C-alpha positions as YAML, in Angstrom:
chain: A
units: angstrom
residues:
- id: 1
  name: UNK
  ca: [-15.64, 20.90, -6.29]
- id: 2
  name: UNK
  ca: [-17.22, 16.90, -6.45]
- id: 3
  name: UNK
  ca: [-20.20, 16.84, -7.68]
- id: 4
  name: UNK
  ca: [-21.43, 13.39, -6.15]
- id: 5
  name: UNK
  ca: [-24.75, 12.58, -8.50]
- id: 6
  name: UNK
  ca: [-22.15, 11.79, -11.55]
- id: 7
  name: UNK
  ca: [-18.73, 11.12, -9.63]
- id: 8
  name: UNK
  ca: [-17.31, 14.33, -11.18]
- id: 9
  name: UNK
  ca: [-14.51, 16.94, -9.94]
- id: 10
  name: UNK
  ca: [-15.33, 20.00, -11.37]
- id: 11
  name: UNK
  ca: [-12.52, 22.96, -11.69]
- id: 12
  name: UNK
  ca: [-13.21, 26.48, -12.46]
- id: 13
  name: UNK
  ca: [-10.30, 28.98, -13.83]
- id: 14
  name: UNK
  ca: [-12.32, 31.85, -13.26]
- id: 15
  name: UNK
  ca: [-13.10, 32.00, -9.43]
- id: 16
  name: UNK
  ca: [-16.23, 29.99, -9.73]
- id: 17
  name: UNK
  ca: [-18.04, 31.71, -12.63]
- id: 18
  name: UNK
  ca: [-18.13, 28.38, -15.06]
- id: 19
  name: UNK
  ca: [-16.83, 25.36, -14.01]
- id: 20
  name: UNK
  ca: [-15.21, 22.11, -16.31]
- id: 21
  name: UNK
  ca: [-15.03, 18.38, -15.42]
- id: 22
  name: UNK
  ca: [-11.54, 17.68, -14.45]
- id: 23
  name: UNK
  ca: [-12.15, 14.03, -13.74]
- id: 24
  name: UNK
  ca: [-15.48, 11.71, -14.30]
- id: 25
  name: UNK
  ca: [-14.13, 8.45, -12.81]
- id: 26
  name: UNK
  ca: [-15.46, 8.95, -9.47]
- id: 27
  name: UNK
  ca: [-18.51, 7.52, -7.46]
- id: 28
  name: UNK
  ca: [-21.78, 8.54, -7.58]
- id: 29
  name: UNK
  ca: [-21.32, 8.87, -3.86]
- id: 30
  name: UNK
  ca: [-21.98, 11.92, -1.38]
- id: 31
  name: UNK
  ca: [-18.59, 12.82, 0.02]
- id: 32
  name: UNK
  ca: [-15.55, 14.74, 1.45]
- id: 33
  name: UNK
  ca: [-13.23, 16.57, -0.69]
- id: 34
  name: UNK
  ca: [-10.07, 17.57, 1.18]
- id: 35
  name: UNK
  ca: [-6.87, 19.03, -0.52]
- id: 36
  name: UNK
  ca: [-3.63, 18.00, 0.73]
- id: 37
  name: UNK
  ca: [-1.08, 19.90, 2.79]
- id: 38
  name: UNK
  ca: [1.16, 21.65, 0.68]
- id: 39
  name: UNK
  ca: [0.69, 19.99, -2.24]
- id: 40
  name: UNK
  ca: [-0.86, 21.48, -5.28]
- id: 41
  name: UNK
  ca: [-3.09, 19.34, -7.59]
- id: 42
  name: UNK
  ca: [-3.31, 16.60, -5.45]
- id: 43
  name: UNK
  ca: [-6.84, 15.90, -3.96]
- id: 44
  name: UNK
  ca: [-8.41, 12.68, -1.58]
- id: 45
  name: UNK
  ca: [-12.01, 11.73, -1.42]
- id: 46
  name: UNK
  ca: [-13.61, 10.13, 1.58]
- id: 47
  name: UNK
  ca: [-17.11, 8.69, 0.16]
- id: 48
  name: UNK
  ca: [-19.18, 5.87, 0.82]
- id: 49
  name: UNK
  ca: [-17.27, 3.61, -1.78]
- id: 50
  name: UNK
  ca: [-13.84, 4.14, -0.42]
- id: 51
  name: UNK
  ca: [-11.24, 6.94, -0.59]
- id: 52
  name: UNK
  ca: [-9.75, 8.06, -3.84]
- id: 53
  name: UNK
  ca: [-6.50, 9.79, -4.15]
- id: 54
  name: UNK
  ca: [-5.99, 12.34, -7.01]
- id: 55
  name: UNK
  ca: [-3.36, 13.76, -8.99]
- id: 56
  name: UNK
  ca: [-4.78, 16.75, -11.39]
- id: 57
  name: UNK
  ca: [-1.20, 17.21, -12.32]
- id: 58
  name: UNK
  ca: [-1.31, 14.02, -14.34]
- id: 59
  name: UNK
  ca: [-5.25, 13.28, -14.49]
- id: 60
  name: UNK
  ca: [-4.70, 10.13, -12.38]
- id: 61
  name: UNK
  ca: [-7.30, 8.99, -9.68]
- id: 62
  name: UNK
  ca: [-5.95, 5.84, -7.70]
- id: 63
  name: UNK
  ca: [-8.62, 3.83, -5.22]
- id: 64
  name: UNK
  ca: [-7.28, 3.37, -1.97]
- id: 65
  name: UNK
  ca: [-8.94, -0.40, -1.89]
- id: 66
  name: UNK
  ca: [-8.01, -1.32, 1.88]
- id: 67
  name: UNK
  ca: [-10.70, 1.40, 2.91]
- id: 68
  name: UNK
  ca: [-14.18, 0.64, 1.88]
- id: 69
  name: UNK
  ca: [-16.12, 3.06, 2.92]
- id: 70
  name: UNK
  ca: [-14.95, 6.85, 4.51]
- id: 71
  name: UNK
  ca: [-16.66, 9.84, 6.21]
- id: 72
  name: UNK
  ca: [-13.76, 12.20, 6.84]
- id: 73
  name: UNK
  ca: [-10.45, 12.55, 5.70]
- id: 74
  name: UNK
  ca: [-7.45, 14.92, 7.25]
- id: 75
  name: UNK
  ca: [-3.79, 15.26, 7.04]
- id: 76
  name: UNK
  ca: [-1.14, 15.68, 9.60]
- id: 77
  name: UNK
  ca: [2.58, 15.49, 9.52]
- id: 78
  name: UNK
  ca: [4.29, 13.04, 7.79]
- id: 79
  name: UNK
  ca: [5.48, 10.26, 9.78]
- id: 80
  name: UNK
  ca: [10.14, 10.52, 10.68]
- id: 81
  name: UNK
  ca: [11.83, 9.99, 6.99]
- id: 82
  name: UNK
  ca: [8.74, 10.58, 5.00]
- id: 83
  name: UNK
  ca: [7.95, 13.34, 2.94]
- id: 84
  name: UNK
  ca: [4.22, 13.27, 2.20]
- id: 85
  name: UNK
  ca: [1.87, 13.99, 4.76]
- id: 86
  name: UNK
  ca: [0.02, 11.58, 7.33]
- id: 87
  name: UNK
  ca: [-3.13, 10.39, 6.05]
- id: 88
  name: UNK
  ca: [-6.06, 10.53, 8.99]
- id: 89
  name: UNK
  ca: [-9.42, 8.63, 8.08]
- id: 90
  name: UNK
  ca: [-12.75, 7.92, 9.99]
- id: 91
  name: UNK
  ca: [-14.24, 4.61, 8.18]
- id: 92
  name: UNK
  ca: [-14.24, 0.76, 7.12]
- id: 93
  name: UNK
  ca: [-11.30, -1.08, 6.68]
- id: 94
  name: UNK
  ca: [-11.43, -5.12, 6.54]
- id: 95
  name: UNK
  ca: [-15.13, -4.51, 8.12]
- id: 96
  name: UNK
  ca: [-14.01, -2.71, 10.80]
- id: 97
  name: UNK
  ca: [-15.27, 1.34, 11.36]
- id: 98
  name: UNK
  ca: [-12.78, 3.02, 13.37]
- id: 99
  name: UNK
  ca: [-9.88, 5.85, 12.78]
- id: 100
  name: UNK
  ca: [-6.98, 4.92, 10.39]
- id: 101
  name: UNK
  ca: [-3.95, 6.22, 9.46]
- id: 102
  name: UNK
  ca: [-1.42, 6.25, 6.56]
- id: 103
  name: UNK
  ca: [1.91, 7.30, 6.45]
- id: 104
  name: UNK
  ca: [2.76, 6.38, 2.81]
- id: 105
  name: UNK
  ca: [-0.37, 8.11, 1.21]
- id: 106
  name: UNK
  ca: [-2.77, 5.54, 1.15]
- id: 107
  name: UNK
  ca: [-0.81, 2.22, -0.15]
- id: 108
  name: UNK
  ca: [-1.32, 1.19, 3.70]
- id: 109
  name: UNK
  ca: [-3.74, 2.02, 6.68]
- id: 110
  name: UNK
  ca: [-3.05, 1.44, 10.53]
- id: 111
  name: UNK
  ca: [-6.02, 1.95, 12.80]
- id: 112
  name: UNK
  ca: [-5.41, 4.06, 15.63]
- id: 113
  name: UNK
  ca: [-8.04, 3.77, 18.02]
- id: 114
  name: UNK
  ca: [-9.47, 0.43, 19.75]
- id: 115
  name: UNK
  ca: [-13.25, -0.78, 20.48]
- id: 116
  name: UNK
  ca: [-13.35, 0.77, 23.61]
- id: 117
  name: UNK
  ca: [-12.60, 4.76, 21.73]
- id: 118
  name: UNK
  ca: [-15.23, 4.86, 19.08]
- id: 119
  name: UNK
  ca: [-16.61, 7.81, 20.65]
- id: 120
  name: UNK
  ca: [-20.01, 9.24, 19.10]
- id: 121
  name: UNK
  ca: [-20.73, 10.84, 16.44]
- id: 122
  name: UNK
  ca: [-17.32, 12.01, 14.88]
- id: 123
  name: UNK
  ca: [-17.46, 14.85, 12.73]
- id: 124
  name: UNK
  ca: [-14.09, 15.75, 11.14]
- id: 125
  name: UNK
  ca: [-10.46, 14.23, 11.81]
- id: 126
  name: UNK
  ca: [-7.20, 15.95, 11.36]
- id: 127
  name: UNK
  ca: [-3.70, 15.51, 12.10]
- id: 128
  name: UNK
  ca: [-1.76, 18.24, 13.84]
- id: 129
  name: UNK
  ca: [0.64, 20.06, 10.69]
- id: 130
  name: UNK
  ca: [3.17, 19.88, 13.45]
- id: 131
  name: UNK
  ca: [3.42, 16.72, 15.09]
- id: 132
  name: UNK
  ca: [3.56, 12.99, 13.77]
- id: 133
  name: UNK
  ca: [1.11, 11.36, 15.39]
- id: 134
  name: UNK
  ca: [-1.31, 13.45, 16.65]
- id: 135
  name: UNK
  ca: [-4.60, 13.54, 15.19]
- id: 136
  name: UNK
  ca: [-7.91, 15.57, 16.29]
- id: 137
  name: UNK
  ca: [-11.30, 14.46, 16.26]
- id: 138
  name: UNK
  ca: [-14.19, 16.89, 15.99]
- id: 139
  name: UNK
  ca: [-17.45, 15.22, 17.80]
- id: 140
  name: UNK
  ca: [-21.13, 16.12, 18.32]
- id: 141
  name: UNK
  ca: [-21.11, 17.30, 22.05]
- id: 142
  name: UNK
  ca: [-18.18, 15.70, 23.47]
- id: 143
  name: UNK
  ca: [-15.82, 18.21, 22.09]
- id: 144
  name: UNK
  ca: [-12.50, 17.87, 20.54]
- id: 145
  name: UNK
  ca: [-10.81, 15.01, 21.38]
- id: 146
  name: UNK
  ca: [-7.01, 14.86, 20.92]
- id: 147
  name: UNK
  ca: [-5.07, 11.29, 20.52]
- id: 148
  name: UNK
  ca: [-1.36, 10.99, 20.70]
- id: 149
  name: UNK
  ca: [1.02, 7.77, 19.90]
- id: 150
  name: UNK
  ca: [1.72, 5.85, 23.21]
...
């Protein structure tokens, strides 16, 4: 769990009775904890100051700095030759809000949509687990939108 008034990921090895810090380098930031897709230990944080990639396995917690503020974060298929998942993103990057992608877990960020797509109100983003490329976004009354590489 992030608990967003200290910055700290909390862990529990006792389905949720007490929990422990597991990391206190984080923002003091409301924000969106996702796991990644079939990966253990390895977490991302979409917040206000940025995304934040994390590796329980090793205690590590690595600032994606090219994003500088998120709202959502997803995961899709990894991108031909690659074996970590796609990294999906609604948020800033170089002052620009829009949807991003990585395909080599945060080191760099494409956006994928153009001035004209910023559609209202997004509420969630994924990528499909079965096809590079495609991501979903989940809006407030327009429905699911699906994009698609052309």
């Amino acid at each position: 769990a992030f608990e967003p008034q200290h910055g700290h990921l909390l862990q529990s090895a006792n389905g949720g009775a007490r929990f422990s810090i597991a990391l206190s380098n984080l923002p003091p930031s409301p924000g969106e904890l996702r796991a990644t897709m079939g990966r253990t230990q390895d977490l991302w944080l979409a917040c206000g100051a940025g995304v934040y990639h994390m590796d329980l396995r090793h205690r590590h917690t690595r600032r994606c700095h090219a994003i500088e503020a998120a709202e959502h974060i997803g995961f899709g298929r990894g991108a031909p030759g690659r074996s970590y998942p796609a990294v999906y993103v609604v948020g800033t990057c170089g002052g620009i809000y829009g949807f991003y992608r990585s395909v080599d877990a945060g080191t760099t960020w494409a956006r994928i949509n153009d001035f004209e797509h910023q559609f209202f109100s997004i509420s969630c983003i994924i990528g499909d687990p079965r096809i590079f490329g495609r991501v979903y976004l989940g809006t407030s009354g327009r429905g699911i939108i699906v994009g698609d590489i052309i």
